[in-house]
mmCIF file with all atom_site columns, C-alpha atoms in Angstrom:
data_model
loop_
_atom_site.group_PDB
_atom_site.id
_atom_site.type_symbol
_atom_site.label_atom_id
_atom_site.label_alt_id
_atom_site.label_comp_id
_atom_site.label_asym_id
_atom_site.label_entity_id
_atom_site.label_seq_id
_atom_site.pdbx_PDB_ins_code
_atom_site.Cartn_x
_atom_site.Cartn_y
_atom_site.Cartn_z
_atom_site.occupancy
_atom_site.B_iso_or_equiv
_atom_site.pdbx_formal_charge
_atom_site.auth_seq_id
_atom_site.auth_comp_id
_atom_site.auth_asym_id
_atom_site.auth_atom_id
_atom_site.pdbx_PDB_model_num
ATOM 1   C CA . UNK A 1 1   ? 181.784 93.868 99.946  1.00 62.00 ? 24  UNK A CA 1
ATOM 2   C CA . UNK A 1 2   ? 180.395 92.120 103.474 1.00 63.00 ? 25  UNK A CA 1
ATOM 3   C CA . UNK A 1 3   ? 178.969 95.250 104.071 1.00 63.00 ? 26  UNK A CA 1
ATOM 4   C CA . UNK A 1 4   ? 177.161 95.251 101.252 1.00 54.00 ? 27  UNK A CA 1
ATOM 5   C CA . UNK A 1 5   ? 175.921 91.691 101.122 1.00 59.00 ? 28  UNK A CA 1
ATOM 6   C CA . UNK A 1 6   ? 174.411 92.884 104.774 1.00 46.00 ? 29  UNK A CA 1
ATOM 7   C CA . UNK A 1 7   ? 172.778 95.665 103.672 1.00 46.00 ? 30  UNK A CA 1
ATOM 8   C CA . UNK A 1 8   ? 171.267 93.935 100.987 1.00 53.00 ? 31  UNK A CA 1
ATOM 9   C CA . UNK A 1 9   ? 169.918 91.195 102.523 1.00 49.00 ? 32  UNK A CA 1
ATOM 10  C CA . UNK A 1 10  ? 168.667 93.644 105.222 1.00 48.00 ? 33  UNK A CA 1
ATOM 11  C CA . UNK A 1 11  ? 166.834 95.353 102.790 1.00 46.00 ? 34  UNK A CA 1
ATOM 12  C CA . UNK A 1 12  ? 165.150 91.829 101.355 1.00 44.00 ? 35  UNK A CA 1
ATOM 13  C CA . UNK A 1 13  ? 163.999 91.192 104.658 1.00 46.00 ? 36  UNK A CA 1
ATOM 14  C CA . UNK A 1 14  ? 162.084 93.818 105.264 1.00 42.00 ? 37  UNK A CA 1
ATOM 15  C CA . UNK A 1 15  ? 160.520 94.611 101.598 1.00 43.00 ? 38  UNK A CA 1
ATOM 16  C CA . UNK A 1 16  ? 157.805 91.957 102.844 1.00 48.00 ? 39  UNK A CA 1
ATOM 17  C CA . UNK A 1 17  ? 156.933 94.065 106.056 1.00 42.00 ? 40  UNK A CA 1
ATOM 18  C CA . UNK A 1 18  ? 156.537 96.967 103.991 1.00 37.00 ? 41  UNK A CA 1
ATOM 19  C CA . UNK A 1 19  ? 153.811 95.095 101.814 1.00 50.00 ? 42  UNK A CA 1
ATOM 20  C CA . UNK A 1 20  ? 151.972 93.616 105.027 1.00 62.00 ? 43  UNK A CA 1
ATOM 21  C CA . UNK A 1 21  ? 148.414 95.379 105.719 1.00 74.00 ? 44  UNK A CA 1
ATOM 22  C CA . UNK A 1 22  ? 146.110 95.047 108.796 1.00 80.00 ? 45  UNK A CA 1
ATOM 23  C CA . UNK A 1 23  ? 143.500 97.735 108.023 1.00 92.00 ? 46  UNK A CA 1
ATOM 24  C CA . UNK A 1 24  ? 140.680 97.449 110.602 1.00 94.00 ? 47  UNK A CA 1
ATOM 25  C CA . UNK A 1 25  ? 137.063 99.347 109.366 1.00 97.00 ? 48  UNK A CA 1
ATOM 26  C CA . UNK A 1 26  ? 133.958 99.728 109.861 1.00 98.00 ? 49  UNK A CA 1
ATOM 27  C CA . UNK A 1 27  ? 131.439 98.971 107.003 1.00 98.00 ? 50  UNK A CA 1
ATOM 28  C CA . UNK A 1 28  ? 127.818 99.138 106.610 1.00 98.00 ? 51  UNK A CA 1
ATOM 29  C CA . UNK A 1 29  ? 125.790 96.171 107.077 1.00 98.00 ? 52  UNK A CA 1
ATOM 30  C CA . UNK A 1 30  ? 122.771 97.283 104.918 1.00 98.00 ? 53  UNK A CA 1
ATOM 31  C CA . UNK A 1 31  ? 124.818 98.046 102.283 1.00 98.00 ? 54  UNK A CA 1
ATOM 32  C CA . UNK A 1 32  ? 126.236 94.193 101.908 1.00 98.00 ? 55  UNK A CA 1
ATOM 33  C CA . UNK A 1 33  ? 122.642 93.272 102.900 1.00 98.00 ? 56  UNK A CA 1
ATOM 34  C CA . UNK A 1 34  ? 121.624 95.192 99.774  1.00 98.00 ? 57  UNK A CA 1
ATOM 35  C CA . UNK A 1 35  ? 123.896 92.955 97.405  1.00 98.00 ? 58  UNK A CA 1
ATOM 36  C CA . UNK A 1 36  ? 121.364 90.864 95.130  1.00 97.00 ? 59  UNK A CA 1
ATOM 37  C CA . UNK A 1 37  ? 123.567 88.287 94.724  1.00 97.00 ? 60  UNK A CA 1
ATOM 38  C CA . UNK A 1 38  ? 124.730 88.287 98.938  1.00 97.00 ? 61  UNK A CA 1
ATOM 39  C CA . UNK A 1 39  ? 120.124 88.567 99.775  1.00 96.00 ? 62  UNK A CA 1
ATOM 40  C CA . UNK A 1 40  ? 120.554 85.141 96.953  1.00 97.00 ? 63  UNK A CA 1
ATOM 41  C CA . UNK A 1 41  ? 122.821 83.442 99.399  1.00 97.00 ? 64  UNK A CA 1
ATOM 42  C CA . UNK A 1 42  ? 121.368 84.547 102.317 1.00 97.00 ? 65  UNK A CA 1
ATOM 43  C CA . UNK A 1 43  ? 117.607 83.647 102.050 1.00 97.00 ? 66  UNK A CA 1
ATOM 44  C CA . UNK A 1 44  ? 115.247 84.682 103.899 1.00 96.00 ? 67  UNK A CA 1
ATOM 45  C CA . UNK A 1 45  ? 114.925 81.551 106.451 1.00 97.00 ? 68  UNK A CA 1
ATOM 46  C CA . UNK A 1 46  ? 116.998 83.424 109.691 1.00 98.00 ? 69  UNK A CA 1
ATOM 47  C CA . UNK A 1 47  ? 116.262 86.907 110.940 1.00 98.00 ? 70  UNK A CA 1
ATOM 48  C CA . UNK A 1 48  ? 119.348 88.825 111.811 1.00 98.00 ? 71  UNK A CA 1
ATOM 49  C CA . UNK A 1 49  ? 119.297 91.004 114.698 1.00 98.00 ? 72  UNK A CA 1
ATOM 50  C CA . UNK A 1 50  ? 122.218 93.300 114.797 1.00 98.00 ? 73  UNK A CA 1
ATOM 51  C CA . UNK A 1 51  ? 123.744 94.999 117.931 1.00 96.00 ? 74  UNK A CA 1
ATOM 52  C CA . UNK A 1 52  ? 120.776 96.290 120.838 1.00 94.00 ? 75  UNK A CA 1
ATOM 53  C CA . UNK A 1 53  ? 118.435 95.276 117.775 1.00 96.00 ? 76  UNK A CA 1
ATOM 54  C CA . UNK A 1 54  ? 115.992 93.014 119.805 1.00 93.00 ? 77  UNK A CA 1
ATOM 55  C CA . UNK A 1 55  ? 113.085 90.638 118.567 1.00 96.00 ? 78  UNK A CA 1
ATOM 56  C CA . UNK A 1 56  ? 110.297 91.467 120.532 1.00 91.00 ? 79  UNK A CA 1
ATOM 57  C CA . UNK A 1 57  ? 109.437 87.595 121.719 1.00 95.00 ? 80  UNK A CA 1
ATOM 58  C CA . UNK A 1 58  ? 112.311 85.273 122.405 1.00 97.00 ? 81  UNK A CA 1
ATOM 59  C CA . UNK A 1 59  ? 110.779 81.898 122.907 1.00 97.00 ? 82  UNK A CA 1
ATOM 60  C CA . UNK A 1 60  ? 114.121 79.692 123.384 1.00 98.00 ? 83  UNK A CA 1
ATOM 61  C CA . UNK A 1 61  ? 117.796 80.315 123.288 1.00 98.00 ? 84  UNK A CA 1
ATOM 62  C CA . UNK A 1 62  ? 119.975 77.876 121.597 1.00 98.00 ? 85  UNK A CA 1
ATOM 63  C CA . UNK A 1 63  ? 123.399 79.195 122.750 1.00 98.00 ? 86  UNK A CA 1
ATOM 64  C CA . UNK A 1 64  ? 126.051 81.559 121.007 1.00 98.00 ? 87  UNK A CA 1
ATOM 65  C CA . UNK A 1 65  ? 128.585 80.977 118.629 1.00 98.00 ? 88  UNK A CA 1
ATOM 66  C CA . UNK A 1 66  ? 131.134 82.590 116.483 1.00 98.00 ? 89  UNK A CA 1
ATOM 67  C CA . UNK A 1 67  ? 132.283 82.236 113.140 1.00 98.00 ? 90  UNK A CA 1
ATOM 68  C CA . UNK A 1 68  ? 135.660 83.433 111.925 1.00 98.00 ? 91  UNK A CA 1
ATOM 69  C CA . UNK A 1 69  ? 135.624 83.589 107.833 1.00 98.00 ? 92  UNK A CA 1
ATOM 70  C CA . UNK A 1 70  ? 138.086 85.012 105.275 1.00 97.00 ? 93  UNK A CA 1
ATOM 71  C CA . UNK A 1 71  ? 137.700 85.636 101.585 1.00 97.00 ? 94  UNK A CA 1
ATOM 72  C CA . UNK A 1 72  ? 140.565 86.818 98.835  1.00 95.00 ? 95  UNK A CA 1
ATOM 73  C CA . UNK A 1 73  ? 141.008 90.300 98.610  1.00 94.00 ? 96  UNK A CA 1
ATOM 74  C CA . UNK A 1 74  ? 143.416 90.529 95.832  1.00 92.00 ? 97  UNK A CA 1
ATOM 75  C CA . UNK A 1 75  ? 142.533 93.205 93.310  1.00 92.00 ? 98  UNK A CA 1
ATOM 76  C CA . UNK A 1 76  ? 139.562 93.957 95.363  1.00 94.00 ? 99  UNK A CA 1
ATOM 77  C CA . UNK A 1 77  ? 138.511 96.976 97.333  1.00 96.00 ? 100 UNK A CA 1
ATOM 78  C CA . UNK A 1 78  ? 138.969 96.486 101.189 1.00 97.00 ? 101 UNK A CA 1
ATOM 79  C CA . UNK A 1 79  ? 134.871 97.602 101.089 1.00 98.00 ? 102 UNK A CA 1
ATOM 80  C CA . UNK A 1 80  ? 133.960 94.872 98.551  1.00 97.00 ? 103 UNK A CA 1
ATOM 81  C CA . UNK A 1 81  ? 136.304 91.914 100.036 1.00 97.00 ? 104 UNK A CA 1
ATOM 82  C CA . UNK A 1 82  ? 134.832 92.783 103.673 1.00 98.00 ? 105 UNK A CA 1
ATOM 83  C CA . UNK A 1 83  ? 130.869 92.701 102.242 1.00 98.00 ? 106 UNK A CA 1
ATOM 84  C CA . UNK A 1 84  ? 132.175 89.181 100.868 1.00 98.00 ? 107 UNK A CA 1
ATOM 85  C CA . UNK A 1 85  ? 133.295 87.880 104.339 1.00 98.00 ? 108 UNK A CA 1
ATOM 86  C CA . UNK A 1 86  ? 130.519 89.602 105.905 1.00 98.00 ? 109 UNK A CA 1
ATOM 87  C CA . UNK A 1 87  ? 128.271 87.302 104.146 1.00 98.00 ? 110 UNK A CA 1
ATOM 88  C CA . UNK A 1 88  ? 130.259 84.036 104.379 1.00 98.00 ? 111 UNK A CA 1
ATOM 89  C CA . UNK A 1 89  ? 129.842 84.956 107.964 1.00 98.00 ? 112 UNK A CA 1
ATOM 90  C CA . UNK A 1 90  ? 126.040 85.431 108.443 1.00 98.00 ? 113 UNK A CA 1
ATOM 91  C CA . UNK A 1 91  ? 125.887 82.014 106.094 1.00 98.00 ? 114 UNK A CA 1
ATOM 92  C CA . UNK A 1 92  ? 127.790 80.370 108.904 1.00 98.00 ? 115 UNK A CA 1
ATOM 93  C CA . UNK A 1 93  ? 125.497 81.370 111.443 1.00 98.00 ? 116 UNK A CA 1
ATOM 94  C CA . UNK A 1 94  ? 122.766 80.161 109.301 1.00 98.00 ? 117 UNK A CA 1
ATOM 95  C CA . UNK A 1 95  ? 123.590 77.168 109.023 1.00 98.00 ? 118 UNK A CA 1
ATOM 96  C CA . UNK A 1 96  ? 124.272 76.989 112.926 1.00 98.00 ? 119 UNK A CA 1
ATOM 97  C CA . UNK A 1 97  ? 120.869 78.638 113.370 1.00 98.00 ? 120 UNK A CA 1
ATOM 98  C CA . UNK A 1 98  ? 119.070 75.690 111.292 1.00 98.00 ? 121 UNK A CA 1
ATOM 99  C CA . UNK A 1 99  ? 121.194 72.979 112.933 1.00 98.00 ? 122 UNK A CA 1
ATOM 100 C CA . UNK A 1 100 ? 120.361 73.907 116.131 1.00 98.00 ? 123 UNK A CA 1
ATOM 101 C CA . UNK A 1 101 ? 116.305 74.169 115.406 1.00 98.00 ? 124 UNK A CA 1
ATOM 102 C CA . UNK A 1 102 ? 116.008 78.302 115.487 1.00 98.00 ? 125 UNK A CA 1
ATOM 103 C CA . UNK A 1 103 ? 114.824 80.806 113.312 1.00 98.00 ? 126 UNK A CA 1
ATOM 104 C CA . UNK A 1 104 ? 117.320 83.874 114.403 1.00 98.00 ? 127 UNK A CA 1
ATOM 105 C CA . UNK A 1 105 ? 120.637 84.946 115.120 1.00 98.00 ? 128 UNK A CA 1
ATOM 106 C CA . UNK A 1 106 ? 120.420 87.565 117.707 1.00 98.00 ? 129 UNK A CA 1
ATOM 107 C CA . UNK A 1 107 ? 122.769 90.176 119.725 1.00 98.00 ? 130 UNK A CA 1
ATOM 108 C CA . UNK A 1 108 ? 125.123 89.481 116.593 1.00 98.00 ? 131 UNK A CA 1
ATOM 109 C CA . UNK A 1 109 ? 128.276 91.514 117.622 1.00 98.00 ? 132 UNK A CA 1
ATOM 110 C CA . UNK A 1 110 ? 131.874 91.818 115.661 1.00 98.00 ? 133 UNK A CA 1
ATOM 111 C CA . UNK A 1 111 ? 134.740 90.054 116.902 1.00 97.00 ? 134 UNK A CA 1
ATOM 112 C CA . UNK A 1 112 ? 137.841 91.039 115.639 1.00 90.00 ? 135 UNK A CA 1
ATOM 113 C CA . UNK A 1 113 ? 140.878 89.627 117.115 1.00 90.00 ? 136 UNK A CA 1
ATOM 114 C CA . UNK A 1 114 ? 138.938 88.860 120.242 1.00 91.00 ? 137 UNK A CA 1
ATOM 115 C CA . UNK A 1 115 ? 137.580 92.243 120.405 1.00 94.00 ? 138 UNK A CA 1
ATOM 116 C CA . UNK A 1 116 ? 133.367 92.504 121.051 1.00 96.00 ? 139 UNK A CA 1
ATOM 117 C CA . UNK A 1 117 ? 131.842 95.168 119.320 1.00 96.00 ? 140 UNK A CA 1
ATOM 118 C CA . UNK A 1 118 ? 128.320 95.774 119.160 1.00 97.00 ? 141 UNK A CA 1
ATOM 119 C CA . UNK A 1 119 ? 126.738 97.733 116.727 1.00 97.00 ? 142 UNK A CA 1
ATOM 120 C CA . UNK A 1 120 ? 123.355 98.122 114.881 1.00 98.00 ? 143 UNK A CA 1
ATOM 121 C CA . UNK A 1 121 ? 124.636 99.228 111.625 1.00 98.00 ? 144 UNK A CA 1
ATOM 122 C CA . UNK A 1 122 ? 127.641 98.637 110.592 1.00 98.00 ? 145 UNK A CA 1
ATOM 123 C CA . UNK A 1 123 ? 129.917 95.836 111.593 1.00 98.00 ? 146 UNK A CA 1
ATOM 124 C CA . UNK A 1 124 ? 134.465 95.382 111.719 1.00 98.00 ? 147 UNK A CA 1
ATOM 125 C CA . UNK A 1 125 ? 136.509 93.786 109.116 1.00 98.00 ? 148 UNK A CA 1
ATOM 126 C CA . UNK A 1 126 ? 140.425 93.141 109.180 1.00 96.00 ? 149 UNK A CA 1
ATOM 127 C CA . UNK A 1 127 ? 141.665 94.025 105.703 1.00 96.00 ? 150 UNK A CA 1
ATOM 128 C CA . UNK A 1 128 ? 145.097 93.399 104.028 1.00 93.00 ? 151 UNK A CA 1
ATOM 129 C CA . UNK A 1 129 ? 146.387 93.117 100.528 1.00 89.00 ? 152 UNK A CA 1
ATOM 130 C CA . UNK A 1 130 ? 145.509 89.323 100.102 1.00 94.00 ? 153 UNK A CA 1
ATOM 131 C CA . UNK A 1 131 ? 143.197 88.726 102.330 1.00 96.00 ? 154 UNK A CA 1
ATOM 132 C CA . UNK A 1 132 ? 140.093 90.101 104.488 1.00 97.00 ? 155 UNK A CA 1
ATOM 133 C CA . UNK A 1 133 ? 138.154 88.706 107.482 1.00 97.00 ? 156 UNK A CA 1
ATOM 134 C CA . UNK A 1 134 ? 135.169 89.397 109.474 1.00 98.00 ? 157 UNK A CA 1
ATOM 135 C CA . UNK A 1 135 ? 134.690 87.358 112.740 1.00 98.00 ? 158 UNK A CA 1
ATOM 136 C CA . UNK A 1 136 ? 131.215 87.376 114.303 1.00 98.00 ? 159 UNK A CA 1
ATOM 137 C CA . UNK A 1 137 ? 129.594 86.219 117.371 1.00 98.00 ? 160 UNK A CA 1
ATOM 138 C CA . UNK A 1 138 ? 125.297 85.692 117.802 1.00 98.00 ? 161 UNK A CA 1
ATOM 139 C CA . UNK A 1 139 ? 122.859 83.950 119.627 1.00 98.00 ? 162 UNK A CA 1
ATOM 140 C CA . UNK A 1 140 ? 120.433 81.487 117.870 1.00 98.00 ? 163 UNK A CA 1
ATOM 141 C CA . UNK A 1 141 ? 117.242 81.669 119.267 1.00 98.00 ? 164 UNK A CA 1
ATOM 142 C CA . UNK A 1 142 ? 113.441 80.746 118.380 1.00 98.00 ? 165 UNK A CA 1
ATOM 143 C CA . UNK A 1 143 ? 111.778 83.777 118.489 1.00 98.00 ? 166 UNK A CA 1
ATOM 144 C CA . UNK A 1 144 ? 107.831 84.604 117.322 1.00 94.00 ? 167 UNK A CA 1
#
């Protein structure tokens, strides 16, 4: 009987590690940039620069800072819960952007789990079966 009270509760304690999900991709920023609703919540007020994208006249730099966000991903795809994040992401580096008096976010890199990447198209999300998160790091600058 002790011995199977142990393997039971064995067995409940690792049922939860079974369920636990850490997916790390790669997604496409023009397609979340393509999202009506995402280009809605966006504006148009900061240019993005993505990866070795470069503007062509910096005039001032402002600094660079990250933003970490998360968004539900329950009974979503990992695709559609990363575009989400993506987005409440670049929103937080808007905001920074307009704070701090510029009108871009360059050298805009991923930054998963304290991992730089730098990429023109496409950028990392951490996906699991509640949520999904997509940590990015940019420099706001004035640029002409």
């Amino acid at each position: 009987m002790k011995k199977l009270i142990l393997v039971i509760f064995i067995n409940l304690l690792l049922i939860p590690a079974s369920f636990a999900r850490d997916d790390i991709g790669s997604y496409a920023i023009a397609d979340a940039l393509a999202i009506e609703e995402y280009k809605n919540l966006l504006g148009n007020e900061i240019r993005f620069y993505f990866g070795t994208n470069k503007p062509k006249n910096i005039q001032k730099i402002y600094g660079e800072f990250g933003t970490n966000k998360k968004t539900n991903a329950f009974n979503k795809t990992d695709k559609a819960a990363c575009q989400r994040a993506f987005i409440s992401a670049l929103i937080s580096l808007r905001d920074r952007a307009l704070r701090e008096g510029g009108n871009a976010v360059i050298n805009v890199k991923s930054n998963y789990k304290g991992t730089l990447t730098s990429d023109n198209t496409t950028f990392r999300c951490g996906a699991g079966a509640i949520m999904a998160g997509v940590a990015l790091v940019g420099t706001v600058a004035q640029v002409k």
